[in-house]
N, CA, C and O atoms as a Tinker XYZ file with bonds, in Angstrom:
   324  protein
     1  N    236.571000  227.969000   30.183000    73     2
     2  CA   236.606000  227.429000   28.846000    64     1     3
     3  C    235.243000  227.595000   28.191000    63     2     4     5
     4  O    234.227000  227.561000   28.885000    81     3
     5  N    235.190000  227.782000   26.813000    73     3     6
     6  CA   233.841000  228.060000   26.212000    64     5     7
     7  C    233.658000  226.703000   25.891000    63     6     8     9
     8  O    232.518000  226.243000   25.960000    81     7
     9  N    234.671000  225.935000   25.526000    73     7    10
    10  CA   234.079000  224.437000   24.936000    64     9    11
    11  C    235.434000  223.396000   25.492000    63    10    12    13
    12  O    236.659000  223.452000   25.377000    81    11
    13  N    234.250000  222.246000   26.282000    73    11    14
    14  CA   235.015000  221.445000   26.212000    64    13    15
    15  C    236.558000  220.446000   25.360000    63    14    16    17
    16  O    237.363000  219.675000   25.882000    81    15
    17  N    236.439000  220.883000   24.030000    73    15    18
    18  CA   237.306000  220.778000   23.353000    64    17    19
    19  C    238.061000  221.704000   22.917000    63    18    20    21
    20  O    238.594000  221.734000   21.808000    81    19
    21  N    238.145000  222.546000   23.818000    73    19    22
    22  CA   239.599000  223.564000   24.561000    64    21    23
    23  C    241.035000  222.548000   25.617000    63    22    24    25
    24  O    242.256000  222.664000   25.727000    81    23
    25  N    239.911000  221.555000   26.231000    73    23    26
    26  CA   241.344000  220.396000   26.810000    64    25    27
    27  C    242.113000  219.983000   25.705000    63    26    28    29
    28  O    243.098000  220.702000   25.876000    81    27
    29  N    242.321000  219.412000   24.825000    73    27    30
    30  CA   243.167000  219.224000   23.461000    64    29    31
    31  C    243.611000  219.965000   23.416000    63    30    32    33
    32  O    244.644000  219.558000   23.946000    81    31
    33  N    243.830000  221.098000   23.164000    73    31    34
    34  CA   244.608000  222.535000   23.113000    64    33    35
    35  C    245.570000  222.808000   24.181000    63    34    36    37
    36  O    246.729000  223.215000   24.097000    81    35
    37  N    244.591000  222.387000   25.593000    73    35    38
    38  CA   245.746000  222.630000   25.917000    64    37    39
    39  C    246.731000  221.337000   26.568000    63    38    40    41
    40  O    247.751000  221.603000   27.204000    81    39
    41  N    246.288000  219.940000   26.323000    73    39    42
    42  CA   246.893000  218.874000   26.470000    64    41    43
    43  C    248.222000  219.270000   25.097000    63    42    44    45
    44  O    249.452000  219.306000   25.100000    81    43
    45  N    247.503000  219.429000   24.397000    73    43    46
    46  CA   249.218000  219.506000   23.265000    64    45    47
    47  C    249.840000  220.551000   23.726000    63    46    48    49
    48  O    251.040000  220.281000   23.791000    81    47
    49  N    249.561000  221.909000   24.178000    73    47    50
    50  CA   250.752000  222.589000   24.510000    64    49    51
    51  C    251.166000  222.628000   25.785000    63    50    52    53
    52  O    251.688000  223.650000   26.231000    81    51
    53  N    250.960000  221.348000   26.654000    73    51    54
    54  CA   251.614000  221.778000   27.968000    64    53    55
    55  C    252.491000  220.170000   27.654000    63    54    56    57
    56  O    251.731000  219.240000   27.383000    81    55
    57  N    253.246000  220.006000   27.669000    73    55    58
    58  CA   254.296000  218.894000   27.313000    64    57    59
    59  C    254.420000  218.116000   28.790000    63    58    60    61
    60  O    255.087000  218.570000   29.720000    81    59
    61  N    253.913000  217.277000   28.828000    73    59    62
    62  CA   253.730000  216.184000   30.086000    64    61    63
    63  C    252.972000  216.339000   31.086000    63    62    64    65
    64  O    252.812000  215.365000   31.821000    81    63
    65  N    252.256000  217.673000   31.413000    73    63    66
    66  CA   251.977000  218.414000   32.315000    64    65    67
    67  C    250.219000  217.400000   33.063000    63    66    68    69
    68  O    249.862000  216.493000   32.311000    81    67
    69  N    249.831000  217.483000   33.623000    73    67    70
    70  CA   248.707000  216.596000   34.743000    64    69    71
    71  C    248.132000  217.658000   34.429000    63    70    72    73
    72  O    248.569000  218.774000   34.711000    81    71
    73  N    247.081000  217.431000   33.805000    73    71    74
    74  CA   245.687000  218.558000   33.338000    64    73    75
    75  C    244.078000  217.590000   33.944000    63    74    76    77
    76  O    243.539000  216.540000   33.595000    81    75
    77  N    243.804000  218.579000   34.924000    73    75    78
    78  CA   242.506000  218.591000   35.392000    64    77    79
    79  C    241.668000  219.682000   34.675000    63    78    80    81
    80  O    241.773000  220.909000   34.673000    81    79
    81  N    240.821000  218.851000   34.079000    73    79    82
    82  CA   239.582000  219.421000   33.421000    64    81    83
    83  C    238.305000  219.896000   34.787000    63    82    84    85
    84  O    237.846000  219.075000   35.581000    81    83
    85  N    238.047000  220.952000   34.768000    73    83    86
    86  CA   237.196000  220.850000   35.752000    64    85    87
    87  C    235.696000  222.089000   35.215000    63    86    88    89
    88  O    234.671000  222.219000   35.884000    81    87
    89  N    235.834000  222.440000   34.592000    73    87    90
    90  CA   234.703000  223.572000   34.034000    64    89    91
    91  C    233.547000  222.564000   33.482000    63    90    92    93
    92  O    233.664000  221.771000   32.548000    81    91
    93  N    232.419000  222.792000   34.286000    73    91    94
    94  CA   231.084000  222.357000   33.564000    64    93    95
    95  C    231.261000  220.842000   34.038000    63    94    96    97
    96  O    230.257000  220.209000   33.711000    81    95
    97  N    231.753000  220.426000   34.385000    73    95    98
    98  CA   231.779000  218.290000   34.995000    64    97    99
    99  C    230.008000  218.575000   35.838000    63    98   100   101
   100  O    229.775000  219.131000   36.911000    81    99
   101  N    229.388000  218.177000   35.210000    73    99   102
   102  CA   228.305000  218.214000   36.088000    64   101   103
   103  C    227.349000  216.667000   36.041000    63   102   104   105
   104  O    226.323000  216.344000   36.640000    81   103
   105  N    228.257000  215.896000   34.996000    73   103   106
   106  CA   227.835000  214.017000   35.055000    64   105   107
   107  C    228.962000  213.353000   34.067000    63   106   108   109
   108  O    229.898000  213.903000   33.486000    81   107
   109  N    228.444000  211.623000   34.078000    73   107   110
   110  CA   229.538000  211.324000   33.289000    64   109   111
   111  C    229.855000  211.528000   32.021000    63   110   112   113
   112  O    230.999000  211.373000   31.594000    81   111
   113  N    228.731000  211.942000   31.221000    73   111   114
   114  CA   228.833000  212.481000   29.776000    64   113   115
   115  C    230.364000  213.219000   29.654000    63   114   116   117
   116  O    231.436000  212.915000   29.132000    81   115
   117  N    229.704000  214.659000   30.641000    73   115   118
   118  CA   230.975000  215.605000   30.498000    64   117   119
   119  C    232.602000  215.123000   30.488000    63   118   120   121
   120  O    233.572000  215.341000   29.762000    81   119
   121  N    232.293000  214.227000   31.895000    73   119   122
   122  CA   233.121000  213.825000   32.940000    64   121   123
   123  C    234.297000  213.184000   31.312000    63   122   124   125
   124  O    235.367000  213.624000   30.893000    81   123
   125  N    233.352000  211.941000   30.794000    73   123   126
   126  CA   233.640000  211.195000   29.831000    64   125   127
   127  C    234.982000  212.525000   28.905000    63   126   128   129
   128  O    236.204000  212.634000   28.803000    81   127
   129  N    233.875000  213.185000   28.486000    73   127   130
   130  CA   234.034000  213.968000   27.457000    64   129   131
   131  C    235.369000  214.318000   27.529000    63   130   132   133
   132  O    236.171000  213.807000   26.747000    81   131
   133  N    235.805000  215.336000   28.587000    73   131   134
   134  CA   237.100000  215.646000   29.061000    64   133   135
   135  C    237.941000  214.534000   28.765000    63   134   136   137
   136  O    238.665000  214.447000   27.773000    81   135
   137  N    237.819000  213.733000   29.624000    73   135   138
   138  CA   238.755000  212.631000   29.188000    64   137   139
   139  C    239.473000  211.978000   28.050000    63   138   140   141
   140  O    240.552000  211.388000   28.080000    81   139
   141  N    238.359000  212.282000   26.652000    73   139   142
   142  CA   238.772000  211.943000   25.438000    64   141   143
   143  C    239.058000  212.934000   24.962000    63   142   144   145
   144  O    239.074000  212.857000   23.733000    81   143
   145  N    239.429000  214.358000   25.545000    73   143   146
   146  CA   239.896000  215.042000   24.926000    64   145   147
   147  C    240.969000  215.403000   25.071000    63   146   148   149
   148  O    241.653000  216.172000   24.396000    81   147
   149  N    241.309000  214.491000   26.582000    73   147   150
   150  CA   243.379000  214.270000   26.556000    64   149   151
   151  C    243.049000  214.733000   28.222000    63   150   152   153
   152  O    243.913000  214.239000   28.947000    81   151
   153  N    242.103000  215.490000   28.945000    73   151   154
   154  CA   242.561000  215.421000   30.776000    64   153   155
   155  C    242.975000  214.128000   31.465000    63   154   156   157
   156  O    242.339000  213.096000   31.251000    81   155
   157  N    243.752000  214.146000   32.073000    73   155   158
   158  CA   243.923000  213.569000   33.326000    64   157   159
   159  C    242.938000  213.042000   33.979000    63   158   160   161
   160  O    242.752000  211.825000   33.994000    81   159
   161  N    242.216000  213.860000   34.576000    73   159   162
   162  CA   241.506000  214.061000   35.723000    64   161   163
   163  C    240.286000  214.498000   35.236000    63   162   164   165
   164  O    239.997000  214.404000   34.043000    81   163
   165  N    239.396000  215.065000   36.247000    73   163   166
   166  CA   237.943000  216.146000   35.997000    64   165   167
   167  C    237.875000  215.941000   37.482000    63   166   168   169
   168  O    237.922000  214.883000   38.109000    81   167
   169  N    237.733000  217.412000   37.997000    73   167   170
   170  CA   237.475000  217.948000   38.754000    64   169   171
   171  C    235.880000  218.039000   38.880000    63   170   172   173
   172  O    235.352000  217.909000   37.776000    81   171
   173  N    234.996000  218.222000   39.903000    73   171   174
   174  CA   233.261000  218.400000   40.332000    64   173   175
   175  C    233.439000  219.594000   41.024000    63   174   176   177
   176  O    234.110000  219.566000   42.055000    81   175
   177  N    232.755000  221.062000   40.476000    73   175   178
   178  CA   233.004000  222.207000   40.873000    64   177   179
   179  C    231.372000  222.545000   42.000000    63   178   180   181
   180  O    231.196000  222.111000   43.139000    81   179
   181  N    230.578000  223.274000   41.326000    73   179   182
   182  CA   229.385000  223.407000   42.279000    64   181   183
   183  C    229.047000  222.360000   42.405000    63   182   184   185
   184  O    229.836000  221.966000   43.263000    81   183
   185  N    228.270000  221.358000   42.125000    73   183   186
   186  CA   227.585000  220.797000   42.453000    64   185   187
   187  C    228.008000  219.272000   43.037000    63   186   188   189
   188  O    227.366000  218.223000   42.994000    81   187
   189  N    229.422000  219.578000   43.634000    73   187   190
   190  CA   230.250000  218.492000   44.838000    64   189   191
   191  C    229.132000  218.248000   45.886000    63   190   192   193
   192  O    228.707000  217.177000   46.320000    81   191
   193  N    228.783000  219.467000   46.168000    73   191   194
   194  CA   228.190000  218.598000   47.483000    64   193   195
   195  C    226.372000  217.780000   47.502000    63   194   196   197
   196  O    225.454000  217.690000   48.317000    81   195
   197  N    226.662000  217.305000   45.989000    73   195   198
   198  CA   225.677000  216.417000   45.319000    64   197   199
   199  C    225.705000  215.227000   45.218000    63   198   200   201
   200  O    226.132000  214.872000   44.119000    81   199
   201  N    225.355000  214.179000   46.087000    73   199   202
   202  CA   226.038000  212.985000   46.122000    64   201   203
   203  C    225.840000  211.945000   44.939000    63   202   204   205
   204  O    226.546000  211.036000   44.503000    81   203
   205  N    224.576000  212.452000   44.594000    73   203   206
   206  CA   224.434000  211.559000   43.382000    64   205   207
   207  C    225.009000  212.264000   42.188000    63   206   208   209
   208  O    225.154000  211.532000   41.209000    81   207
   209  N    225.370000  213.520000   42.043000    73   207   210
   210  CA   226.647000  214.102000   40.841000    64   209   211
   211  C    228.011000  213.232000   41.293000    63   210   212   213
   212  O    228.727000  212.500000   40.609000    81   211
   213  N    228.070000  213.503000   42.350000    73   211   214
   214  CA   229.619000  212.657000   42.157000    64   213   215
   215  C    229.840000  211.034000   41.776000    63   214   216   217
   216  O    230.783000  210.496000   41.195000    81   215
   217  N    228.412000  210.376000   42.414000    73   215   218
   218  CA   228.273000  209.021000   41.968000    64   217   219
   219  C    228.630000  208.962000   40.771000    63   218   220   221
   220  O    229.560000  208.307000   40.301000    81   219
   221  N    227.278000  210.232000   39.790000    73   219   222
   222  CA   227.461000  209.574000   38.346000    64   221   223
   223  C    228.910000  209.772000   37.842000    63   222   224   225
   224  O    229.398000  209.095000   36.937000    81   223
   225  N    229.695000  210.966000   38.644000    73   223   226
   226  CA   231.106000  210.896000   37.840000    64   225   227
   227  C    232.185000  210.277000   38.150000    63   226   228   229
   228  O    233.261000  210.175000   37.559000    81   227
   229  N    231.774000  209.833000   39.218000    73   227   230
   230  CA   232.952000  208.821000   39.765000    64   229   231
   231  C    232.866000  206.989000   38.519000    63   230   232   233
   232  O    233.766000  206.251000   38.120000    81   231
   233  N    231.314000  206.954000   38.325000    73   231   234
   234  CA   231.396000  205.754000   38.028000    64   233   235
   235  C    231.532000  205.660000   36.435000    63   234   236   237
   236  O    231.661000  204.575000   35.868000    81   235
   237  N    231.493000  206.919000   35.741000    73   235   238
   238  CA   231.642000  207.286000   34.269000    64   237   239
   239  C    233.290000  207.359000   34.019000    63   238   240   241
   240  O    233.867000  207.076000   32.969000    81   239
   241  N    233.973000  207.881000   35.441000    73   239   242
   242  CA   235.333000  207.927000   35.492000    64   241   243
   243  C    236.089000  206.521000   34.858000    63   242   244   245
   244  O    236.716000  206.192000   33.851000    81   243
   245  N    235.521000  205.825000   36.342000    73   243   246
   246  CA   236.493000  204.612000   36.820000    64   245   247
   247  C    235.834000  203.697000   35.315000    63   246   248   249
   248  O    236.765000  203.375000   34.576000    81   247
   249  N    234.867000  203.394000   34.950000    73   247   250
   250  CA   234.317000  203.172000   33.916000    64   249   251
   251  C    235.246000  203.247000   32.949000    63   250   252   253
   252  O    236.132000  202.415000   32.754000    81   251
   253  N    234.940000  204.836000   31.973000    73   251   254
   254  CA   236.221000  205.056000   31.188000    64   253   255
   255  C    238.020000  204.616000   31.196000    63   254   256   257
   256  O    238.675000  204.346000   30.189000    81   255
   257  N    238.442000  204.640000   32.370000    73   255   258
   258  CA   239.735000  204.135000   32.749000    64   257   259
   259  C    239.769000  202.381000   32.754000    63   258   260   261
   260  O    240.782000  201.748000   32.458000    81   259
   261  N    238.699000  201.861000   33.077000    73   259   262
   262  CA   238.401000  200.720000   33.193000    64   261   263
   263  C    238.768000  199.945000   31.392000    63   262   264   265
   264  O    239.587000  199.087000   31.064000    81   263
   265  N    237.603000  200.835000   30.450000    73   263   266
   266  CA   238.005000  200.005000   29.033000    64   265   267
   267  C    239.067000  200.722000   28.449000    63   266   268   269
   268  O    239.383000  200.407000   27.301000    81   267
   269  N    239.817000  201.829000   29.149000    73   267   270
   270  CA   241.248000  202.377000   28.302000    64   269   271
   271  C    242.206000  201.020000   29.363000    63   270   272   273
   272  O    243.308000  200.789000   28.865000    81   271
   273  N    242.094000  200.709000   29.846000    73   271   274
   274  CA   243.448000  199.425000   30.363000    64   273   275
   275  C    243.932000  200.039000   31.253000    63   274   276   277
   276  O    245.150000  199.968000   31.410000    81   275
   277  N    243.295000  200.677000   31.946000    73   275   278
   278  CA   243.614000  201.843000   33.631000    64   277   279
   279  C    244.647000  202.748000   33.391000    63   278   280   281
   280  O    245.395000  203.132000   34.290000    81   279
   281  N    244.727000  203.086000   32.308000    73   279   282
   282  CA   245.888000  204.327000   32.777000    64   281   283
   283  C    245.283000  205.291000   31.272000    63   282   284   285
   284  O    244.872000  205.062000   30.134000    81   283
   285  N    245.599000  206.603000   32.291000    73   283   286
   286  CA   245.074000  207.864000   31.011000    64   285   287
   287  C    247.037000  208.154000   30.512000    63   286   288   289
   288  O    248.107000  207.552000   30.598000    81   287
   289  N    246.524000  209.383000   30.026000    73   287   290
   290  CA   247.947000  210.043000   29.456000    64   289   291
   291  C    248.904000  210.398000   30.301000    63   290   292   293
   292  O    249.887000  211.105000   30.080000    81   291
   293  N    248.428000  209.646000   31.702000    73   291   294
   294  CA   249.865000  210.044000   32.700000    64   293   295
   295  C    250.052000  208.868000   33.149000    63   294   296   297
   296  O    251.252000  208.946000   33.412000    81   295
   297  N    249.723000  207.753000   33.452000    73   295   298
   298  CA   249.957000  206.764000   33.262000    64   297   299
   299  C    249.303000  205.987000   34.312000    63   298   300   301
   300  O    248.212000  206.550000   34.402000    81   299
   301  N    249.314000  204.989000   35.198000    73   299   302
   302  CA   248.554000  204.281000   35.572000    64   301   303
   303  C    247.734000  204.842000   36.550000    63   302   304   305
   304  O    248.068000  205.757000   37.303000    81   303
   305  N    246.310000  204.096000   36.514000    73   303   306
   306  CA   245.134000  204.704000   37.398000    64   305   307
   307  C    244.950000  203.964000   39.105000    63   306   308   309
   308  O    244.515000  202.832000   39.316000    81   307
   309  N    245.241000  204.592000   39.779000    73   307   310
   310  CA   244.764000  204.037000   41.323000    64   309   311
   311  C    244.022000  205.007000   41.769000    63   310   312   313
   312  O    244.544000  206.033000   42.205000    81   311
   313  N    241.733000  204.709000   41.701000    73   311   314
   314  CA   240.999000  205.164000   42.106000    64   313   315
   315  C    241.465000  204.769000   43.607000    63   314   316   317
   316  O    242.194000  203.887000   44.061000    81   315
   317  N    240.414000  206.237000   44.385000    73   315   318
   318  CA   240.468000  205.817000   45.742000    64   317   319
   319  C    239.436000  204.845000   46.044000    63   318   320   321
   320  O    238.821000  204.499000   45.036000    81   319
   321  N    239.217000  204.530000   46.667000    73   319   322
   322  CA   238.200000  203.167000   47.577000    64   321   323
   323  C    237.052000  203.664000   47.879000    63   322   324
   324  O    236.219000  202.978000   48.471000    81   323
């Protein structure tokens, strides 16, 4: 994707479909970002085996899901532990 606000595009044309955003997630900004632009999910591509990248996106995640009322556009959220 050239721009994060390519997920909208393709959240409207896939009709119910579980869209993981995963291009460029490299903190929670991004992480965030995706999310308001209709993903599911966000995927952590290189820099997984970064423990403090995944911190910040795990906690920008659960965060975000936290003040939407736990559930994105597929419906309710159960982080893992």
């Amino acid at each position: 994707m050239d721009t994060e606000s390519v997920v909208a595009d393709v959240v409207d044309g896939t009709s119910g479909a579980f869209v993981i955003a995963n291009n460029g997630v490299r903190d929670g900004e991004t992480a965030v970002e995706y999310l308001e632009y209709g993903a599911d999910a966000v995927s952590v591509g290189r820099p997984s085996d970064e423990p403090a990248v995944l911190r910040r996106v795990r906690r920008a995640v659960e965060g975000y899901f936290e003040r939407s009322g736990g559930a994105g556009r597929g419906g309710e959220v159960t982080p893992d532990a």
